[in-house]
Amino acid sequence: MTTFAEPPPSSSSSDDDNCQSVSEIINTHFNTYQRCDTKKNVSRTAEALHHHVLSFVLSTKNSNGSMTEEQVSKEVAAAVTRCMDGAMSIIAASKKKDSWAESVTSILELAAAYATTGKDQLVARAVINRAIEYLLVEKDTIRMESCTMLGWCVGYLVESCKPAVSILKKKGKHNGGGAANTNNNTKRTNDATAGWKLECLIDIGKALQPRLTDKIAKVRNAAISACVPLFFSDGATTVVVDTTTADSKNFEVIITSIQNTLLWIMANDTSAPNRALVAKQCCGLVSKETIPYVIERVKDVDVKVREAALDSLRENVNLDDLTEDQRVEILRYGLTKRCSSTHAKAVELLCANWLKSAKFDPIVLLDSLNPVLNESVCELATEVIINMASKIDCDNSDDVGVELVQKHFGGPEIRSFQQQILKKRSVTQNDDEGGLSPSLAFFLRVKCNTATNKVETISDVINDIPTLCNLLNSHVDKLIEFNKEEDDDEGMDEDERDAYEDAQNFICLQLIHMANSSELQEEGSRRHFISIMRSMLSRLATPDDLVDACVKTMALAHDTESHFLQTISEILVDIEDDNSTDHDEKAIVVVRQMRTISILSFVLENIGGKMVGNPILASTLQHLLPAVTSKNAVIREHGVICLSKFCLLSEEDKIMDEFKPLLMQIAGSVEERVEVRAQAMLALCDLTLLHKDMLQLSDEGGNNESTTFKELLLEMLGHPKQGIAVIAAEVAAKLLLAGCLHDPTIIAWLLVIYFDASLTEVEDDDDVDGSEVKKVGSPVRLQQLLSIFFPTYSMSSLDANDAIMAAVGPLLTIVNGKLEGKKQAKALNQWPIAKMVEYICYNVDLADKKKKEESADETDQAEVDDGSQVKEEGEGDNQAEATAEDDDTVVEASSTLLASIDIAEFLSEEGASAPTYYNRALAKMLGSASIDVDAEDTALLSRLKSQVAEAEYSTDDGPTVNQIKKLLTLLADVADFEEDERSYSSEDTSGEPEEEEEEQEEELDAKSVATDKEDVSGDESFTTATFEENIEKENVRLSMSSMKSARLSMGSMKSAIEHESEVEETPSKRVSLGAVN
């Protein structure tokens, strides 16, 4: 326990009588309270202390009359602040909170209660000011305890200002004017007291606000808790008596500032407990203006914050206080399956608050959620409600949400809950009340889907299939008649007409889904339902929103796919013969073709692969081709989409002979609209991925179709219209990644599109739609795809990696063409050529690094597997292997060297036609290139030196020449390109006579083994050719000297093989290792 410098007097009933001063009385009470094992009510303790001090002052005044009221207040303030200082000194001296937590907390709480519950403003100000001073100390524990103490002060100040008028009102009924006079006197006294208490609250608010953003999370937490009483609905507002005074206005300013800070903390504080505390405890913050901030926390990354936000909404917000969008958003993010605790809290909010406010009527609740526009969220809510009704009366439940809801309801409420949710409802129950509502139809459909005993539930909801079909027909007829009326109904505006049409469509869809849930097992019901669906699909007046649902449900009603296709074929024929609409002939043709496309699209998407080549399916093509050749661009676009699906279920020969030429013609037509050409390109891409032989990608022959397809793809990549270029880029990326293409020019175009800043510029961020971004043809989607494509493609194979490296040259040419006619260097901001080349080198190096790591892992594994064999080899053999490894060392050119060669070639050949600022940018890249001359291949270095020298001669621009000279200085010691070739030729021919002489001597000395040598030589020559071929295939970026070293190593291998054969057959003949080398 905490002790002070003065020894406390013994705790007895006569302690107060033995005290000789006010300070002794205060010390006695504080020590007694902090030593008490069972804590009493701190307010009562403070009240008792007030009484004892007052009694002592009165007794002293009667006896001596020496102490004034001000002197007493100063002595009391000094005594209380000394107690506070002693408590804070204990905190400063202690390292562990366990040693002082209970006693210090008791002292500070009693000090706050005593100072703020009385009417002595001098004591209150002294205590509050001392606590404010402790907010500025360096030790975070003291700042935290000071915030906690100020929070108590706020609570007691607010509580002491609440009027207690219940007894006075009762007395006023009997005393009349006497009670009125008493109330007036009390009011004047309260006004005087509230004045200085309001000033104290203002001072506390100003002191706490900086601590809300303290660097220590625990201090911020204590400051947040201290601000909570300021926002109680019956809290600090009771202190403000006159709203026109300066203090009242200052108080409103402080409250508003603290509220804004707390809202910022709730959204941005790094500490999850702090965010949760604001969302949970500051219930006074929840208003129409602040509700969106609390709803936003339902999407927080921390589960405790989400739970606190849902609890705050349940406790402080009614269903009517939320808009429809806010209700839907809360359920969408609350009823998530990824977090069971968040789901349970959302279930508690839904059932214990929202459903209860709707008197447990699910239809009323669904009306407030609008299932027509929010079907998925409403389905989640309905499933939760039905599940809750079946489990809420269980004593032991594994569902946490059920346990939380049970705590809010008693027995009668639970029975009312179950009766309202589980009572029998049918689709025909509201015929006398205006028909079936969307909410009721939706609830019944979900109930049928989720029922455990489906037969009984469906029989209650749906009397029989004919009744359901009749009801469906009536709603469809009503909707058709409504669409025919158009603007004749003057009592409904446009929004109301749209809402009514959507509601009727929604009801029809729910009825169709109910029929699907009934499973249509009875043959008569099934045939009747199929006939109804067929008649609906055959009528051109049937709304398009019902087509997919009708086709899907009718497919489930058939036993085989062939029977289903037969019915679809008959429906298409009926559509061609239907002329029941009032539109003109052209409009009827458009509606007929759109209906045909809608039906066929759904059928082709859901039919199995076994139907390939089916004659019934092939017969539907006659209904599709008119749409592909229609004059209406929208119909042509959807027709091409449907045709692409039809091709996927066709035989390859038919695709090659009929569909491929048609799609190529559409995609290559300059007069065709962009959307139609794009769909044709996507169809060709899909068919190429499915049928590899359809578009051969070899260049044999001048007129093969793969070359035409490449040219078409390149043309569309460079098309000025953004839509075509984006579609072509996505098609090219698919073909490249699938291995159908390895064209550096196409890769260069993809790089240009990827780095083109104009493709992703959006004028207004509000116009960006999330659903549009995900669609094919969106520039944002393409950027995301290409950001993954380039690293993935470079690592897919060596050919792909080499193709990316070879794209530098075409890239420079393409960008030069883009810059044609642009005289300002700002054009490079749109096509940053330096970043493009750097990005190529980065991906190539990344792929090479991964390849080396995989090779090293394979080598280590092979060494582990062959460890026993390695130990048996002799020391001489190890030396021979080390020599062979040195001879087989392959030098692979770096990406920086190869890119520099391409840049130098461009400057030497096309630099004269390029803009000056473009040449300077390329020259700057050459001047800053980091090339290790000692590690690179000399032949490639010589080639680079030759190209750089030609680039220097071809330009007269000073900055360009200066940058080029930097690279020439680096390559000063590199031999010229021609000298290197001559030296290489001489090295190749220098060893031939010696090898011929050795072979002649060996033939003369060992004729008996000549035949064996020829066999060995033949095998070795085949091995040599195979090895050289593998080296060339492994990486086309191998240098000339690397190939030379490989050939020399093969010569060494040949000599070693001959030596081994001689040793085996003629032991007396020994050839030294030096002779072989």
PDB file of C-alpha atoms in Angstrom, residues 414-533:
ATOM      1  CA  ILE A 414     -38.562 -16.256 -28.440  1.00  0.00           C
ATOM      2  CA  ARG A 415     -41.981 -17.776 -29.085  1.00  0.00           C
ATOM      3  CA  SER A 416     -43.099 -14.661 -30.972  1.00  0.00           C
ATOM      4  CA  PHE A 417     -39.875 -14.786 -33.003  1.00  0.00           C
ATOM      5  CA  GLN A 418     -40.470 -18.382 -34.083  1.00  0.00           C
ATOM      6  CA  GLN A 419     -44.163 -17.893 -34.812  1.00  0.00           C
ATOM      7  CA  GLN A 420     -43.545 -14.962 -37.142  1.00  0.00           C
ATOM      8  CA  ILE A 421     -40.664 -16.563 -39.039  1.00  0.00           C
ATOM      9  CA  LEU A 422     -41.887 -20.158 -39.283  1.00  0.00           C
ATOM     10  CA  LYS A 423     -45.588 -19.621 -39.821  1.00  0.00           C
ATOM     11  CA  LYS A 424     -47.115 -20.992 -43.035  1.00  0.00           C
ATOM     12  CA  ARG A 425     -47.086 -18.656 -46.017  1.00  0.00           C
ATOM     13  CA  SER A 426     -47.993 -19.352 -49.658  1.00  0.00           C
ATOM     14  CA  VAL A 427     -47.701 -17.554 -52.972  1.00  0.00           C
ATOM     15  CA  THR A 428     -51.483 -17.068 -53.121  1.00  0.00           C
ATOM     16  CA  GLN A 429     -52.099 -15.727 -49.621  1.00  0.00           C
ATOM     17  CA  ASN A 430     -52.128 -12.033 -50.621  1.00  0.00           C
ATOM     18  CA  ASP A 431     -54.447 -12.244 -53.600  1.00  0.00           C
ATOM     19  CA  ASP A 432     -57.072 -10.217 -51.749  1.00  0.00           C
ATOM     20  CA  GLU A 433     -54.499  -7.588 -50.683  1.00  0.00           C
ATOM     21  CA  GLY A 434     -53.196  -6.648 -54.090  1.00  0.00           C
ATOM     22  CA  GLY A 435     -51.182  -9.694 -55.103  1.00  0.00           C
ATOM     23  CA  LEU A 436     -47.746 -11.108 -54.349  1.00  0.00           C
ATOM     24  CA  SER A 437     -45.152  -8.578 -53.124  1.00  0.00           C
ATOM     25  CA  PRO A 438     -41.438  -8.801 -54.043  1.00  0.00           C
ATOM     26  CA  SER A 439     -40.394  -9.281 -50.413  1.00  0.00           C
ATOM     27  CA  LEU A 440     -42.872 -12.109 -49.842  1.00  0.00           C
ATOM     28  CA  ALA A 441     -41.939 -13.856 -53.094  1.00  0.00           C
ATOM     29  CA  PHE A 442     -38.273 -13.550 -52.217  1.00  0.00           C
ATOM     30  CA  PHE A 443     -38.761 -14.851 -48.657  1.00  0.00           C
ATOM     31  CA  LEU A 444     -40.738 -17.857 -49.890  1.00  0.00           C
ATOM     32  CA  ARG A 445     -38.130 -18.668 -52.518  1.00  0.00           C
ATOM     33  CA  VAL A 446     -35.290 -18.607 -49.954  1.00  0.00           C
ATOM     34  CA  LYS A 447     -37.401 -20.636 -47.551  1.00  0.00           C
ATOM     35  CA  CYS A 448     -37.867 -23.316 -50.221  1.00  0.00           C
ATOM     36  CA  ASN A 449     -34.140 -23.407 -50.954  1.00  0.00           C
ATOM     37  CA  THR A 450     -33.031 -23.652 -47.312  1.00  0.00           C
ATOM     38  CA  ALA A 451     -35.720 -25.992 -45.993  1.00  0.00           C
ATOM     39  CA  THR A 452     -34.527 -29.278 -44.532  1.00  0.00           C
ATOM     40  CA  ASN A 453     -37.870 -30.959 -45.270  1.00  0.00           C
ATOM     41  CA  LYS A 454     -38.343 -29.597 -48.786  1.00  0.00           C
ATOM     42  CA  VAL A 455     -41.395 -31.673 -49.662  1.00  0.00           C
ATOM     43  CA  GLU A 456     -43.458 -30.303 -46.789  1.00  0.00           C
ATOM     44  CA  THR A 457     -42.196 -26.736 -47.138  1.00  0.00           C
ATOM     45  CA  ILE A 458     -42.735 -26.598 -50.896  1.00  0.00           C
ATOM     46  CA  SER A 459     -46.226 -28.051 -50.537  1.00  0.00           C
ATOM     47  CA  ASP A 460     -47.055 -25.240 -48.109  1.00  0.00           C
ATOM     48  CA  VAL A 461     -45.574 -22.537 -50.329  1.00  0.00           C
ATOM     49  CA  ILE A 462     -46.620 -23.939 -53.726  1.00  0.00           C
ATOM     50  CA  ASN A 463     -49.920 -25.771 -53.899  1.00  0.00           C
ATOM     51  CA  ASP A 464     -49.023 -27.410 -57.235  1.00  0.00           C
ATOM     52  CA  ILE A 465     -47.075 -26.636 -60.419  1.00  0.00           C
ATOM     53  CA  PRO A 466     -50.145 -25.624 -62.495  1.00  0.00           C
ATOM     54  CA  THR A 467     -51.107 -23.067 -59.842  1.00  0.00           C
ATOM     55  CA  LEU A 468     -47.568 -21.698 -59.856  1.00  0.00           C
ATOM     56  CA  CYS A 469     -47.527 -21.553 -63.663  1.00  0.00           C
ATOM     57  CA  ASN A 470     -50.865 -19.735 -63.743  1.00  0.00           C
ATOM     58  CA  LEU A 471     -49.586 -17.199 -61.241  1.00  0.00           C
ATOM     59  CA  LEU A 472     -46.430 -16.775 -63.320  1.00  0.00           C
ATOM     60  CA  ASN A 473     -48.426 -16.268 -66.485  1.00  0.00           C
ATOM     61  CA  SER A 474     -50.597 -13.664 -64.810  1.00  0.00           C
ATOM     62  CA  HIS A 475     -47.574 -11.641 -63.667  1.00  0.00           C
ATOM     63  CA  VAL A 476     -45.930 -11.916 -67.086  1.00  0.00           C
ATOM     64  CA  ASP A 477     -49.129 -10.778 -68.795  1.00  0.00           C
ATOM     65  CA  LYS A 478     -49.410  -7.911 -66.349  1.00  0.00           C
ATOM     66  CA  LEU A 479     -45.835  -6.887 -67.110  1.00  0.00           C
ATOM     67  CA  ILE A 480     -46.380  -7.107 -70.879  1.00  0.00           C
ATOM     68  CA  GLU A 481     -49.501  -4.989 -70.661  1.00  0.00           C
ATOM     69  CA  PHE A 482     -47.661  -2.466 -68.528  1.00  0.00           C
ATOM     70  CA  ASN A 483     -44.884  -2.196 -71.134  1.00  0.00           C
ATOM     71  CA  LYS A 484     -47.458  -1.657 -73.893  1.00  0.00           C
ATOM     72  CA  GLU A 485     -49.041   1.248 -72.024  1.00  0.00           C
ATOM     73  CA  GLU A 486     -45.748   3.214 -72.113  1.00  0.00           C
ATOM     74  CA  ASP A 487     -46.582   6.783 -71.084  1.00  0.00           C
ATOM     75  CA  ASP A 488     -50.355   6.455 -70.960  1.00  0.00           C
ATOM     76  CA  ASP A 489     -50.321   6.202 -67.155  1.00  0.00           C
ATOM     77  CA  GLU A 490     -50.047   9.801 -66.058  1.00  0.00           C
ATOM     78  CA  GLY A 491     -50.137   8.880 -62.353  1.00  0.00           C
ATOM     79  CA  MET A 492     -46.584   7.434 -62.372  1.00  0.00           C
ATOM     80  CA  ASP A 493     -43.380   9.240 -63.178  1.00  0.00           C
ATOM     81  CA  GLU A 494     -40.388   7.609 -64.858  1.00  0.00           C
ATOM     82  CA  ASP A 495     -38.735   6.427 -61.639  1.00  0.00           C
ATOM     83  CA  GLU A 496     -41.955   4.890 -60.381  1.00  0.00           C
ATOM     84  CA  ARG A 497     -42.487   3.099 -63.682  1.00  0.00           C
ATOM     85  CA  ASP A 498     -38.965   1.681 -63.562  1.00  0.00           C
ATOM     86  CA  ALA A 499     -39.456   0.551 -59.973  1.00  0.00           C
ATOM     87  CA  TYR A 500     -42.764  -1.144 -60.815  1.00  0.00           C
ATOM     88  CA  GLU A 501     -41.267  -2.905 -63.833  1.00  0.00           C
ATOM     89  CA  ASP A 502     -38.270  -4.109 -61.809  1.00  0.00           C
ATOM     90  CA  ALA A 503     -40.566  -5.376 -59.059  1.00  0.00           C
ATOM     91  CA  GLN A 504     -42.705  -7.399 -61.485  1.00  0.00           C
ATOM     92  CA  ASN A 505     -39.632  -8.853 -63.170  1.00  0.00           C
ATOM     93  CA  PHE A 506     -38.277  -9.780 -59.758  1.00  0.00           C
ATOM     94  CA  ILE A 507     -41.494 -11.549 -58.750  1.00  0.00           C
ATOM     95  CA  CYS A 508     -41.498 -13.563 -61.994  1.00  0.00           C
ATOM     96  CA  LEU A 509     -37.901 -14.616 -61.421  1.00  0.00           C
ATOM     97  CA  GLN A 510     -38.667 -15.748 -57.877  1.00  0.00           C
ATOM     98  CA  LEU A 511     -41.586 -17.842 -59.113  1.00  0.00           C
ATOM     99  CA  ILE A 512     -39.368 -19.469 -61.736  1.00  0.00           C
ATOM    100  CA  HIS A 513     -36.755 -20.259 -59.075  1.00  0.00           C
ATOM    101  CA  MET A 514     -39.447 -21.766 -56.857  1.00  0.00           C
ATOM    102  CA  ALA A 515     -40.370 -24.143 -59.665  1.00  0.00           C
ATOM    103  CA  ASN A 516     -36.706 -25.050 -59.917  1.00  0.00           C
ATOM    104  CA  SER A 517     -36.638 -25.842 -56.176  1.00  0.00           C
ATOM    105  CA  SER A 518     -39.623 -28.160 -56.544  1.00  0.00           C
ATOM    106  CA  GLU A 519     -37.414 -30.410 -58.742  1.00  0.00           C
ATOM    107  CA  LEU A 520     -40.366 -31.195 -61.075  1.00  0.00           C
ATOM    108  CA  GLN A 521     -40.329 -34.909 -60.345  1.00  0.00           C
ATOM    109  CA  GLU A 522     -43.895 -35.603 -61.431  1.00  0.00           C
ATOM    110  CA  GLU A 523     -44.085 -36.186 -65.203  1.00  0.00           C
ATOM    111  CA  GLY A 524     -47.317 -34.271 -65.800  1.00  0.00           C
ATOM    112  CA  SER A 525     -46.126 -31.243 -63.842  1.00  0.00           C
ATOM    113  CA  ARG A 526     -42.791 -31.342 -65.638  1.00  0.00           C
ATOM    114  CA  ARG A 527     -44.356 -31.388 -69.112  1.00  0.00           C
ATOM    115  CA  HIS A 528     -46.794 -28.639 -68.173  1.00  0.00           C
ATOM    116  CA  PHE A 529     -43.957 -26.477 -66.891  1.00  0.00           C
ATOM    117  CA  ILE A 530     -41.872 -27.073 -70.054  1.00  0.00           C
ATOM    118  CA  SER A 531     -44.806 -26.030 -72.215  1.00  0.00           C
ATOM    119  CA  ILE A 532     -45.233 -22.825 -70.196  1.00  0.00           C
ATOM    120  CA  MET A 533     -41.528 -22.033 -70.474  1.00  0.00           C
TER     121      MET A 533
END
